[in-house]
Structures are given as structure tokens and as C-alpha cells.
PDB file of C-alpha atoms (C1' of nucleotides) in Angstrom:
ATOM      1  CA  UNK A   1      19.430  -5.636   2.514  1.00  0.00           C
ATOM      2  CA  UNK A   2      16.699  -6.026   0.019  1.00  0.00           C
ATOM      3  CA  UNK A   3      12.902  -4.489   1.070  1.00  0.00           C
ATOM      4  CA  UNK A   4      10.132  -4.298  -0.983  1.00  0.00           C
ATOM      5  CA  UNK A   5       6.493  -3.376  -0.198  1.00  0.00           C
ATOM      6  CA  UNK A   6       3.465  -4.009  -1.879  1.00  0.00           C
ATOM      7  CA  UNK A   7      -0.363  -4.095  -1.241  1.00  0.00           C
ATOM      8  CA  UNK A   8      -1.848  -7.560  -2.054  1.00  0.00           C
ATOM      9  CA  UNK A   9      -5.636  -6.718  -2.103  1.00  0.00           C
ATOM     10  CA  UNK A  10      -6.589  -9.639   0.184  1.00  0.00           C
ATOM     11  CA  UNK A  11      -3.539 -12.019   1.281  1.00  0.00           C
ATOM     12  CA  UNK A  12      -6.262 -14.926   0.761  1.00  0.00           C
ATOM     13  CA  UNK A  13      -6.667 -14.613  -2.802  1.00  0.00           C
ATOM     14  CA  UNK A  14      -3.012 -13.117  -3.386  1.00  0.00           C
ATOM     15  CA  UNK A  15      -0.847 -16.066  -1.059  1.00  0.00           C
ATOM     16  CA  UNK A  16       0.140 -18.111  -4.281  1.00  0.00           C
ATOM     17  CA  UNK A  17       1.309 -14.582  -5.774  1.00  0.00           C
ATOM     18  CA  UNK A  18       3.274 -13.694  -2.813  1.00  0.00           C
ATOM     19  CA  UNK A  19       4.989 -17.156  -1.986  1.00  0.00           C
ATOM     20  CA  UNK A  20       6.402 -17.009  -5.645  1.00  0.00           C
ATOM     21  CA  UNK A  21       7.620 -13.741  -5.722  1.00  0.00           C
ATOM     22  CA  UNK A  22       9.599 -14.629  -1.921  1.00  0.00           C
ATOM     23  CA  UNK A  23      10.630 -17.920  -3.591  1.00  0.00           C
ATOM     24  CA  UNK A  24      12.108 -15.723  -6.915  1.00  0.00           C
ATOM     25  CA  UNK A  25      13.168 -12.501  -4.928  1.00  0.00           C
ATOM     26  CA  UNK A  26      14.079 -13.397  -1.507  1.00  0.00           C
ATOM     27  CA  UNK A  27      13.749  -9.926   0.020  1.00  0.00           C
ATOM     28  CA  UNK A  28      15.297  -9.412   3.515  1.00  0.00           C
ATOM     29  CA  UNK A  29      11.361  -7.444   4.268  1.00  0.00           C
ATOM     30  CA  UNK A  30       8.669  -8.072   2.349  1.00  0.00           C
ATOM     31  CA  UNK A  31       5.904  -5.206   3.833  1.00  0.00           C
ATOM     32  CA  UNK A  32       2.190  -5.878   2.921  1.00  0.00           C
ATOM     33  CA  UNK A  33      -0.867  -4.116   3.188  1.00  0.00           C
ATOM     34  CA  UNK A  34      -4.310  -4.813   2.597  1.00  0.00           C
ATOM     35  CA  UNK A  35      -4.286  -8.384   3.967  1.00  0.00           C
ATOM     36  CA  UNK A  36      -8.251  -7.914   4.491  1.00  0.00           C
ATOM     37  CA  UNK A  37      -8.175 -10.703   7.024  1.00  0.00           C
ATOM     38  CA  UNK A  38      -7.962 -10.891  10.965  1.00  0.00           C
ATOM     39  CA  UNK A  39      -5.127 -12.404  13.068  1.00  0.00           C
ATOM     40  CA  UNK A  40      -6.698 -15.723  13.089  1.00  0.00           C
ATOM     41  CA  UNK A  41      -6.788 -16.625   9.607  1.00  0.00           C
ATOM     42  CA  UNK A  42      -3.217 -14.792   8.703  1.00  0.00           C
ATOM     43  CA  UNK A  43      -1.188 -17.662   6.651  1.00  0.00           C
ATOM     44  CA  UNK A  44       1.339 -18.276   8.928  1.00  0.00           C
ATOM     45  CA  UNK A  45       2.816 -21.952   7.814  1.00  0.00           C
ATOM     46  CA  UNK A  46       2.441 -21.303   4.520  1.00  0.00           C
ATOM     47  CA  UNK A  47       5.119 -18.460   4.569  1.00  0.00           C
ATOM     48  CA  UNK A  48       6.932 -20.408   7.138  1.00  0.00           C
ATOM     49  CA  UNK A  49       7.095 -22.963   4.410  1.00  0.00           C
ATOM     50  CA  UNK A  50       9.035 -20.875   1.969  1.00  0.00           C
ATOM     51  CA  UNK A  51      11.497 -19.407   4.750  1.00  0.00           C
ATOM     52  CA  UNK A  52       9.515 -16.312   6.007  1.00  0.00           C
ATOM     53  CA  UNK A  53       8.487 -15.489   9.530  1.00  0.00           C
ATOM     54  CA  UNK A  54       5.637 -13.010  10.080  1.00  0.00           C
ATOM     55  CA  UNK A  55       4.618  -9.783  12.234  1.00  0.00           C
ATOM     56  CA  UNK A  56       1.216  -8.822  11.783  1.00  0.00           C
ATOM     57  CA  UNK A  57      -1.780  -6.274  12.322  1.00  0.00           C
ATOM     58  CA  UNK A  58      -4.783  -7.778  10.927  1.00  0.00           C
ATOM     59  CA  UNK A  59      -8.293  -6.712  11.136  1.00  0.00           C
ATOM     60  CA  UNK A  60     -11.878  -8.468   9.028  1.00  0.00           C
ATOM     61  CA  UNK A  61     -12.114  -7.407   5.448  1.00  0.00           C
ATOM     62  CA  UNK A  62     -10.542  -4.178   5.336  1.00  0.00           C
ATOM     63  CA  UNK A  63      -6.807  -2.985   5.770  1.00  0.00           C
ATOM     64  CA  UNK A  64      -4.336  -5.083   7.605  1.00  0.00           C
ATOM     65  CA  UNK A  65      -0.793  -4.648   7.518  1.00  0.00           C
ATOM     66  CA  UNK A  66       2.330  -7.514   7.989  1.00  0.00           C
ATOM     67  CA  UNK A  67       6.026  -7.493   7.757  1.00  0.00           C
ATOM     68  CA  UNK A  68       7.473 -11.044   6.525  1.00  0.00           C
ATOM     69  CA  UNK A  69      10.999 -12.021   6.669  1.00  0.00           C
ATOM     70  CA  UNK A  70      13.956 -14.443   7.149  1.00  0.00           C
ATOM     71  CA  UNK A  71      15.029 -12.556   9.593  1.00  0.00           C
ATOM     72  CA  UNK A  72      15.047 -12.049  13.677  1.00  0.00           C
ATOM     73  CA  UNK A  73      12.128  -9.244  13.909  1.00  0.00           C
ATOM     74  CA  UNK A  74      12.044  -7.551  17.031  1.00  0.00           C
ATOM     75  CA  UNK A  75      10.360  -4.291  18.783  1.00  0.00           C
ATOM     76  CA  UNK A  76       7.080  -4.998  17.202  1.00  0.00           C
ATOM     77  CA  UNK A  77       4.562  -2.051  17.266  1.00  0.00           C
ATOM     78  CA  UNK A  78       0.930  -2.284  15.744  1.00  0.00           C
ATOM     79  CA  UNK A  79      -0.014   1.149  15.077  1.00  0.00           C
ATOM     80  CA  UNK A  80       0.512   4.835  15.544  1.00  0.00           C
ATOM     81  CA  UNK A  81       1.018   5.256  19.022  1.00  0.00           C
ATOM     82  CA  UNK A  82      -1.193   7.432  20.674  1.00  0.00           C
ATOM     83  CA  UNK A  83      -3.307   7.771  18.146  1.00  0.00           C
ATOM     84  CA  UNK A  84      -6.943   6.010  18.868  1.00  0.00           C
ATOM     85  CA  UNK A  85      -8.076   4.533  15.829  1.00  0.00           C
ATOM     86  CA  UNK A  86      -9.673   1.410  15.002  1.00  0.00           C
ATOM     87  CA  UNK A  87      -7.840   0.719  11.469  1.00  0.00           C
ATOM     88  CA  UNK A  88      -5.232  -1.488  11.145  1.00  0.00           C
ATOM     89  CA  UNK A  89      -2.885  -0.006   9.240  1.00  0.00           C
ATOM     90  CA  UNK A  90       0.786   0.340  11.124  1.00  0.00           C
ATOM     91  CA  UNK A  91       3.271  -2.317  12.012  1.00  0.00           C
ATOM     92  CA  UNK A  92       6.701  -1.836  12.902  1.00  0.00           C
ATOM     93  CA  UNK A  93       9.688  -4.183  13.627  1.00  0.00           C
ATOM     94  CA  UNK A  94      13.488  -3.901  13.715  1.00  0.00           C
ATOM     95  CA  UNK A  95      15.541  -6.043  11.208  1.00  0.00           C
ATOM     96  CA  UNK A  96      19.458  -5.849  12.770  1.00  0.00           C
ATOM     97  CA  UNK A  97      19.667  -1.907  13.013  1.00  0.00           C
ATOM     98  CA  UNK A  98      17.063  -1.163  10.476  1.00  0.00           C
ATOM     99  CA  UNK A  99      13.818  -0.113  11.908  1.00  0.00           C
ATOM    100  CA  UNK A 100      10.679  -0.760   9.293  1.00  0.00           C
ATOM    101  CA  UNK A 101       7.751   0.820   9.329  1.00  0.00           C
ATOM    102  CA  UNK A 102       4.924  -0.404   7.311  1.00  0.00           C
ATOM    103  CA  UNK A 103       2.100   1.283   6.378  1.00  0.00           C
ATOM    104  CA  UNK A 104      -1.197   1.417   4.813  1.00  0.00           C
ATOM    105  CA  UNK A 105      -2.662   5.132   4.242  1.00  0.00           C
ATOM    106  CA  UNK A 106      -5.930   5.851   4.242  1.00  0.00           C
ATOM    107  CA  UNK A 107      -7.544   6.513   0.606  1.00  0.00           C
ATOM    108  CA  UNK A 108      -9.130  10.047   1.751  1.00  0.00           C
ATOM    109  CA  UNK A 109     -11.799   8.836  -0.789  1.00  0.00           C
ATOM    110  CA  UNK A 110     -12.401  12.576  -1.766  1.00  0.00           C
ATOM    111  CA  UNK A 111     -11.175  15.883  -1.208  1.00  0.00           C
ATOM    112  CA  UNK A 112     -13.332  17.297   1.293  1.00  0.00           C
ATOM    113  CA  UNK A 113     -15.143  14.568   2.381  1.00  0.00           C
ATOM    114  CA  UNK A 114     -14.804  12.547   6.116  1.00  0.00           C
ATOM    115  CA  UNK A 115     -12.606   9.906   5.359  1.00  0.00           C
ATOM    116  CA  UNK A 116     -10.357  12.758   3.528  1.00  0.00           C
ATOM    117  CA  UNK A 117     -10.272  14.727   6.787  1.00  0.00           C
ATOM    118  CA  UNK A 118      -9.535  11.439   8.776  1.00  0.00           C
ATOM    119  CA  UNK A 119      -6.581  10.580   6.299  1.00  0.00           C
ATOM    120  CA  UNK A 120      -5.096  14.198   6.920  1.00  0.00           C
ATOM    121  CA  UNK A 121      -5.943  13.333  10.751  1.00  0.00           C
ATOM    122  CA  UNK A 122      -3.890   9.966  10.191  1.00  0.00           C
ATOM    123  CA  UNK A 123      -0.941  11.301   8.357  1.00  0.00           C
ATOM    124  CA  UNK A 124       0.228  13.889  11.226  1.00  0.00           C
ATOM    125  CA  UNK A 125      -0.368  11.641  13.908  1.00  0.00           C
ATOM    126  CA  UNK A 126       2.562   9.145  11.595  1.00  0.00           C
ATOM    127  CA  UNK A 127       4.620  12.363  11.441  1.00  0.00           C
ATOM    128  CA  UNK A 128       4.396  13.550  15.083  1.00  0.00           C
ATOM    129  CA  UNK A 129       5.436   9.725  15.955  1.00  0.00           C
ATOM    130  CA  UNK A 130       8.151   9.186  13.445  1.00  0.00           C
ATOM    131  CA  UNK A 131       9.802  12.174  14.065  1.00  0.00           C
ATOM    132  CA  UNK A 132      10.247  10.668  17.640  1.00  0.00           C
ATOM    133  CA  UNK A 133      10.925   7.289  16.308  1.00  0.00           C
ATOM    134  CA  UNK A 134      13.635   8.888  14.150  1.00  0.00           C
ATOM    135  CA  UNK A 135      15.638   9.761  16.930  1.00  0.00           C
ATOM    136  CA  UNK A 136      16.351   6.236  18.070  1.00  0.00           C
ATOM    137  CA  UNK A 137      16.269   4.861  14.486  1.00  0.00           C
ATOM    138  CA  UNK A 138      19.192   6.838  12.514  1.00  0.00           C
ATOM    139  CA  UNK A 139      18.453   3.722  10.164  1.00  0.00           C
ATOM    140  CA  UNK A 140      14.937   3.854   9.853  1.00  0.00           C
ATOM    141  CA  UNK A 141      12.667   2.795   6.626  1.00  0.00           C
ATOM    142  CA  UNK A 142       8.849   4.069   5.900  1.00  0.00           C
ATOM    143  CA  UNK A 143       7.525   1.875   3.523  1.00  0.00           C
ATOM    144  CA  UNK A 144       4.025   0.901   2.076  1.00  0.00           C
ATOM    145  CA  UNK A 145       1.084   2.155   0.478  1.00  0.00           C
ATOM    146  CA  UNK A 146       0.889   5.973   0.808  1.00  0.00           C
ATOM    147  CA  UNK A 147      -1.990   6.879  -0.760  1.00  0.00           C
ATOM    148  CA  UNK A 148      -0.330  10.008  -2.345  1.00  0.00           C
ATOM    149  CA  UNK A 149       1.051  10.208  -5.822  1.00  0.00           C
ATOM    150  CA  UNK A 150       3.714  12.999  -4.603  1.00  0.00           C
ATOM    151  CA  UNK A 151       4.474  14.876  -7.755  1.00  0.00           C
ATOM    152  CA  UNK A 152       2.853  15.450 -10.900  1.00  0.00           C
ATOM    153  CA  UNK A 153       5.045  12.825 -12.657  1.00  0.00           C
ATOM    154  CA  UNK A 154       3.694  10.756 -10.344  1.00  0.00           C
ATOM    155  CA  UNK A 155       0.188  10.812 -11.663  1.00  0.00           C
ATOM    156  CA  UNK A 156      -0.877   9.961 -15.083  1.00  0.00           C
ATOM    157  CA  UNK A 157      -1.636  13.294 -17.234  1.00  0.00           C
ATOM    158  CA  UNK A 158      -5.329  12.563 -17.485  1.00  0.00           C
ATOM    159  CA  UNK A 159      -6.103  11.329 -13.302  1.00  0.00           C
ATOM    160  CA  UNK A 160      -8.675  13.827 -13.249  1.00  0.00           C
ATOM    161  CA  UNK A 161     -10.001  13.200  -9.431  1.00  0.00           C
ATOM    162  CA  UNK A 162      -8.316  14.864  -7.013  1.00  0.00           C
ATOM    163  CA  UNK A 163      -7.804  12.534  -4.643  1.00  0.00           C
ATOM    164  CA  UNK A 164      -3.957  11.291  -4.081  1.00  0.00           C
ATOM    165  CA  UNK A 165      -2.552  14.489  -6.072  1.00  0.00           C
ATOM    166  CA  UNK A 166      -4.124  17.152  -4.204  1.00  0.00           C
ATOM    167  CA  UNK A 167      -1.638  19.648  -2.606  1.00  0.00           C
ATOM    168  CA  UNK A 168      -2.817  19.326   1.428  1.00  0.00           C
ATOM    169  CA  UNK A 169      -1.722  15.399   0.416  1.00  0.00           C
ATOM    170  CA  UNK A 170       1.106  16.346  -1.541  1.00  0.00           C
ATOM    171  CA  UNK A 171       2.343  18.943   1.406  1.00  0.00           C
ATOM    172  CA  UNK A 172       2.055  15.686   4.037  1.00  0.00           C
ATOM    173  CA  UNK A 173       4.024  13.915   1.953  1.00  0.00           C
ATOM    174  CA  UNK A 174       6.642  16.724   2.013  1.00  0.00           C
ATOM    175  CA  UNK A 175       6.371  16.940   5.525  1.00  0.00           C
ATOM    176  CA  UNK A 176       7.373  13.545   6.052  1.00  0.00           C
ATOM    177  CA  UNK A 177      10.513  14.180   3.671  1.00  0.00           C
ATOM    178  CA  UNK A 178      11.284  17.486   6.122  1.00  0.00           C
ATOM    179  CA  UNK A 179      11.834  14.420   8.693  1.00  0.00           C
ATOM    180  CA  UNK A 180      14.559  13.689   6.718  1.00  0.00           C
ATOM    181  CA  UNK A 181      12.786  10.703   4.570  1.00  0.00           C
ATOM    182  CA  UNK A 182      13.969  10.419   0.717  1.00  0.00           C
ATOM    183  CA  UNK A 183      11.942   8.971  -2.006  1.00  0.00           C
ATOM    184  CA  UNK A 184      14.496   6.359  -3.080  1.00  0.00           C
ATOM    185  CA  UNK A 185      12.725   5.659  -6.583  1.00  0.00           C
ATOM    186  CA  UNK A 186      13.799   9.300  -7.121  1.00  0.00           C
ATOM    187  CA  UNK A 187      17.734   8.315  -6.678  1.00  0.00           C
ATOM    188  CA  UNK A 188      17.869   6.453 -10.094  1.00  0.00           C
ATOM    189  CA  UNK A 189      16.894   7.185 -13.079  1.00  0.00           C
ATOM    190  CA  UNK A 190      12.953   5.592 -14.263  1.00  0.00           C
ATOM    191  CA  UNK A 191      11.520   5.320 -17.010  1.00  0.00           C
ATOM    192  CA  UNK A 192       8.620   8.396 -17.866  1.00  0.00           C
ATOM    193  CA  UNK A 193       5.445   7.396 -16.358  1.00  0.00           C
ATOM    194  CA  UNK A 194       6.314   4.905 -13.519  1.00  0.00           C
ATOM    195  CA  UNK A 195       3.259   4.087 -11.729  1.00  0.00           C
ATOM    196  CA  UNK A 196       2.953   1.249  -8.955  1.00  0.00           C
ATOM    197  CA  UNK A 197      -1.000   0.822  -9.394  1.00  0.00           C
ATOM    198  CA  UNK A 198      -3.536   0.296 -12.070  1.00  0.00           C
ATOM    199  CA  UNK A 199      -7.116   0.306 -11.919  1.00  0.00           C
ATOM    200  CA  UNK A 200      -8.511  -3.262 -12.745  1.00  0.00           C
ATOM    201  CA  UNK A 201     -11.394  -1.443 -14.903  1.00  0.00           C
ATOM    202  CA  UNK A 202     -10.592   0.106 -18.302  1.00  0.00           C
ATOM    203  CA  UNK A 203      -7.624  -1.507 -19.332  1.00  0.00           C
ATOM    204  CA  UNK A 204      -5.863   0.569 -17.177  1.00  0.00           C
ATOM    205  CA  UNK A 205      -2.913  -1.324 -16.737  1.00  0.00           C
ATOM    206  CA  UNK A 206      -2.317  -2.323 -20.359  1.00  0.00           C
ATOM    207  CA  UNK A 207      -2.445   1.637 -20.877  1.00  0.00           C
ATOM    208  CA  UNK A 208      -0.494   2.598 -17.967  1.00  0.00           C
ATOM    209  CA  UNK A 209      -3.104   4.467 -16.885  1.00  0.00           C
ATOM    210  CA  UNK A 210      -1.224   4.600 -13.337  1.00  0.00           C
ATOM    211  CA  UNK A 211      -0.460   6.243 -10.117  1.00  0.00           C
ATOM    212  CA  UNK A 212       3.214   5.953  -8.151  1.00  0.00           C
ATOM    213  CA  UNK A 213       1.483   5.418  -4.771  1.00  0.00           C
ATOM    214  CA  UNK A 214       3.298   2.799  -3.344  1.00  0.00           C
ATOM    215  CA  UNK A 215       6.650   4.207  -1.758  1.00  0.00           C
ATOM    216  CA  UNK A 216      10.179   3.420   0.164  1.00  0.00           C
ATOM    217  CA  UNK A 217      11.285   6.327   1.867  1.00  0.00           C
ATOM    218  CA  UNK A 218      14.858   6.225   3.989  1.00  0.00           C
ATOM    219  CA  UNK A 219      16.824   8.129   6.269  1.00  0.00           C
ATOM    220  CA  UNK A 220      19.613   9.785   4.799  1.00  0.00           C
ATOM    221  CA  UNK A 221      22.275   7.320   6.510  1.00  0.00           C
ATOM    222  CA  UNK A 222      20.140   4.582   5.047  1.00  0.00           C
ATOM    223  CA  UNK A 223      19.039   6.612   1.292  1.00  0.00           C
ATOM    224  CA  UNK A 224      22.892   7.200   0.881  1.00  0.00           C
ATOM    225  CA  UNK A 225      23.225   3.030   0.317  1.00  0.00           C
ATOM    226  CA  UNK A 226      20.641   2.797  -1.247  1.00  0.00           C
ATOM    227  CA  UNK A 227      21.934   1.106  -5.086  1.00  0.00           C
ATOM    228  CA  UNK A 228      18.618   0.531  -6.627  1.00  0.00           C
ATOM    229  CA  UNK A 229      14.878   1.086  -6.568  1.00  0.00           C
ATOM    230  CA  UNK A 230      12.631  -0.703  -8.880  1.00  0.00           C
ATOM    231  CA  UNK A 231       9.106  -1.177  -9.421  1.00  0.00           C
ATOM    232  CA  UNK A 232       8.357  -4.836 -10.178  1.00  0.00           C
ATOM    233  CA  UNK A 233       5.304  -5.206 -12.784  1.00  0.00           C
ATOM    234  CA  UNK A 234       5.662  -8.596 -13.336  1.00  0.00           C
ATOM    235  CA  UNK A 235       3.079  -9.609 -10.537  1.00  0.00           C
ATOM    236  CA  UNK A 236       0.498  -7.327 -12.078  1.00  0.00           C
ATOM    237  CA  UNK A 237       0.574  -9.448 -15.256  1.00  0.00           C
ATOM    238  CA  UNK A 238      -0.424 -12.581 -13.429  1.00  0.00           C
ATOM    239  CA  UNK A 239      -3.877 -14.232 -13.587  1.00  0.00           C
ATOM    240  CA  UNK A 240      -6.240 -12.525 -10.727  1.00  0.00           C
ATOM    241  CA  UNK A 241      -3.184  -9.828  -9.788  1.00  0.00           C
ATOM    242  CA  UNK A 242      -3.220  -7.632  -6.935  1.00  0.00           C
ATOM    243  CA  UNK A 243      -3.837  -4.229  -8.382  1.00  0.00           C
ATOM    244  CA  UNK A 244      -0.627  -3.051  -7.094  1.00  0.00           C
ATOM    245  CA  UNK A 245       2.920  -3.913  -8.339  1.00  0.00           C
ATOM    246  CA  UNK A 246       5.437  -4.468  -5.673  1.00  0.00           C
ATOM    247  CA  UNK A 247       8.241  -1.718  -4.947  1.00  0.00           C
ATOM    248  CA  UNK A 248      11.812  -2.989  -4.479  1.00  0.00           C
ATOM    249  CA  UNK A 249      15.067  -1.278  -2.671  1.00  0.00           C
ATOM    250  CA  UNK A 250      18.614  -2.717  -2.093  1.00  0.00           C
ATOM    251  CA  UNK A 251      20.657  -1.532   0.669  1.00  0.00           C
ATOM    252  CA  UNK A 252      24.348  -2.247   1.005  1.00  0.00           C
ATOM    253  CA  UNK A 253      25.029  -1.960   4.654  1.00  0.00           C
TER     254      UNK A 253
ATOM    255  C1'  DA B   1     -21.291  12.006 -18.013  1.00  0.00           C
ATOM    256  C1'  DT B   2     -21.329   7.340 -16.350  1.00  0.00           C
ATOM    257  C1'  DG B   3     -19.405   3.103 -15.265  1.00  0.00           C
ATOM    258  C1'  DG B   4     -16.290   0.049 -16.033  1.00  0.00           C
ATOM    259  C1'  DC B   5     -13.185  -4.367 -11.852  1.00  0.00           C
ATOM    260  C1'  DA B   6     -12.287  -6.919  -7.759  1.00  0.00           C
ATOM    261  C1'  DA B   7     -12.862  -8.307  -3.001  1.00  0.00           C
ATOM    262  C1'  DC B   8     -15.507  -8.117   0.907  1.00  0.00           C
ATOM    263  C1'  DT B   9     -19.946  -9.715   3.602  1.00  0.00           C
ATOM    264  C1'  DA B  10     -23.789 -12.149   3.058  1.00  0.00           C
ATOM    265  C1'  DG B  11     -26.356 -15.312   1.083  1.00  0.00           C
ATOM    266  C1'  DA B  12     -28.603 -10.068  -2.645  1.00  0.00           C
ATOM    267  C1'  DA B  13     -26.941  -6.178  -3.447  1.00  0.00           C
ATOM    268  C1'  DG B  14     -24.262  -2.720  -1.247  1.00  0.00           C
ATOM    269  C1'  DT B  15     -19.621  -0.830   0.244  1.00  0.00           C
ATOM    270  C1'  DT B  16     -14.958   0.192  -0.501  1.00  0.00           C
ATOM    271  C1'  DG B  17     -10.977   0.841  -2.935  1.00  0.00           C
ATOM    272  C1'  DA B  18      -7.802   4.482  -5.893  1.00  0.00           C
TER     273       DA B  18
END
DNA sequence: ATGGCAACTAGAAGTTGA
């Protein structure tokens, strides 16, 4: 079972980019984030028309999360339970006896400030409910855009802001490994300086001037099948890219 | 030290992202 995640900065502008790369990869879950458009408008036929089904939490021009795949997708749940909040960035669905959970982190913005507070908020209310959802889901997947480059290595040497390396991040990010959620990038060996995003200014990406932000994190009965995890930069390279590079995993079940 | 790019809404310039 292939899954892959990866934040499309507005499924509008990005659809050509992501019917391709379903077309070339033909993932069993393809989990998006960012689709910056409401219910309504999501594109539907078009992925329909290349052999995908959808599941979707949209919301107007910010966040916006879907889970596309060939596949029977059942149990659907749009956000964190429980947890009031008016940002789309949770869906969930069950794939055969793999639960996915998609998500799309808040940025936090700055240490310190509101939206930093509301992404700490944000990422205990996902822990409190996935350690729940854990015990139904002995094959369970998180998978998205985190927000959080979890170790140094993670983070280019000179990412001077604090924001998505600073330790009360870094320690939620733990936290959600203490569930018993790998890193499955971290099973294989990667080349030095992986990163899954580039800024669009400053050449970034042509200096891999990068963060690893965008994640797949398993239960152990799932992590153990895991057989590779691969960051795909070809996307990035395109005309008008996403600034985000997918993240692939294969299962063998 | 700053802003730099892109997408959004709106219909200009301001906000957000990471």
C-alpha cells in the first residue's frame, strides 16, 4: 500500500500537478492539504477521471484538507473531535484496515504569538484524540503537513526563525511518537539535508534552503512494513510548483 | 536588517504562509 502526502498550495492552481503525479505514481492515498477552496468548488470529476475518488474538508481560501484514492474509503471524520475550531484541517478515512489521518498543522506563525499558542492548543487536542483512535486502529497512519521540522537535521543550518524548530514544537512532535507513531523517513537511510519544502523567494529551492515538515508517521504494526520512504522533488521543479514536495511510503501488508 | 514569492480576496493593497 503506497501513501503519500503533500500540500498543494491551492488545489485550483496545483490540479494539473496532482492528476500527473496520480497518473505516474498511482498511490493507494494520496493526502492533501491546503486545497484553499470550499466543498463546492473541490474537483471532483476531474480526479474521478484519472481513477481517484475523494473525501474532503474544505473551507474558502485558507487550509482544507482531502484524502483521494482508488479505493473504498469509509469512516470519514472531518476534524478533531471535540475540539471547536473553525479551521479545516483534519480528515480521516479507513482504506481496508488502515486508518488515515490527514492533517494540516497550524504554522504557529511565531513563537509566542496567538496563532503559536492556538497551534500548541491544536496539537494536544490531535494527541488526546489519536491516542483514543489508536486503540481501534492498531494500523493507523498520521500523515500531512506538520508544521514542525522535528530534529535539527531537519532544518537547514542557517533557518534562523524559530518557528517549526522550537523545542515546545519539537516536544509535541515527540509526544505524538510516545503514542507509538514512527517517523518512517527515519527507517532508511536519506541523503544529508532532506527537506520537503522550499521557500519560493530566494532561490531557496535551488539551494536547498529547506525544512522536512511534511511527515508519515505509523504505528509500529504498520512502521515494521514499511520498505521505503521517499521524498519526491520532482513536482517542485515544475512550472508554478506547489512549494512543497510530496512525501511517499510503501507498505507491504 | 529588510524583503524577496505565491495565492488569496477584491477589484488595490493587505494578509497569510513557513
Amino acid at each position: 500500500m503506497k501513501i503519500a502526502t503533500w500540500n498543494v498550495n491551492s488545489l485550483k492552481v496545483r490540479l494539473p500537478h496532482v492528476t500527473e503525479w496520480l497518473a505516474t505514481n498511482r498511490p493507494d492515498a494520496l493526502c492533501l492539504q491546503e486545497l484553499k477552496l470550499e466543498d463546492k468548488a473541490f474537483p471532483e470529476a476531474e480526479l474521478e477521471a484519472v481513477g481517484y475518488r475523494s473525501v474532503f474538508n474544505g473551507q474558502k481560501t485558507y487550509n482544507g484538507v482531502a484524502i483521494l484514492s482508488p479505493h473504498a474509503m469509509t469512516d470519514i471524520v472531518r476534524d478533531i473531535p471535540g475540539f471547536d475550531d473553525v479551521q479545516r484541517r483534519i480528515i480521516a478515512a479507513t482504506i481496508g484496515d488502515v486508518r488515515i489521518v490527514c492533517g494540516y498543522f497550524p504554522n504557529g506563525q511565531a513563537v509566542g504569538s496567538e496563532k503559536f499558542a492556538y497551534k500548541m492548543r491544536w496539537l494536544e487536542a490531535l494527541t488526546v484524540w489519536l491516542r483514543e483512535e489508536m486503540k481501534s486502529h492498531p494500523r493507523l497512519v498520521l500523515t500531512g503537513d506538520f508544521n514542525v521540522a522535528p530534529q535539527p537535521r531537519d532544518a537547514h543550518p542557517d533557518w534562523k526563525d524559530e518557528i517549526h524548530v522550537s523545542e515546545p514544537e519539537r516536544e509535541a512532535f515527540r509526544a505524538l511518537e510516545q503514542l507509538g507513531l514512527e517517523d518512517v523517513f527515519r527507517r532508511f537511510d536519506q541523503d544529508d539535508a532532506s527537506y520537503s519544502w522550499w521557500d519560493y523567494r530566494m532561490g531557496a529551492f535551488r539551494r536547498n534552503f529547506g525544512l522536512r515538515i511534511d511527515h508519515v508517521l505509523a504505528t509500529k504494526a504498520l512502521a515494521e512494513r514499511c520498505s521505503a520512504c521517499i521524498i519526491d522533488k520532482a513536482p517542485r521543479r515544475l512550472e508554478r510548483p506547489s512549494d512543497h514536495a510530496p512525501v511517499v511510503a510503501q507498505f507491504d501488508l
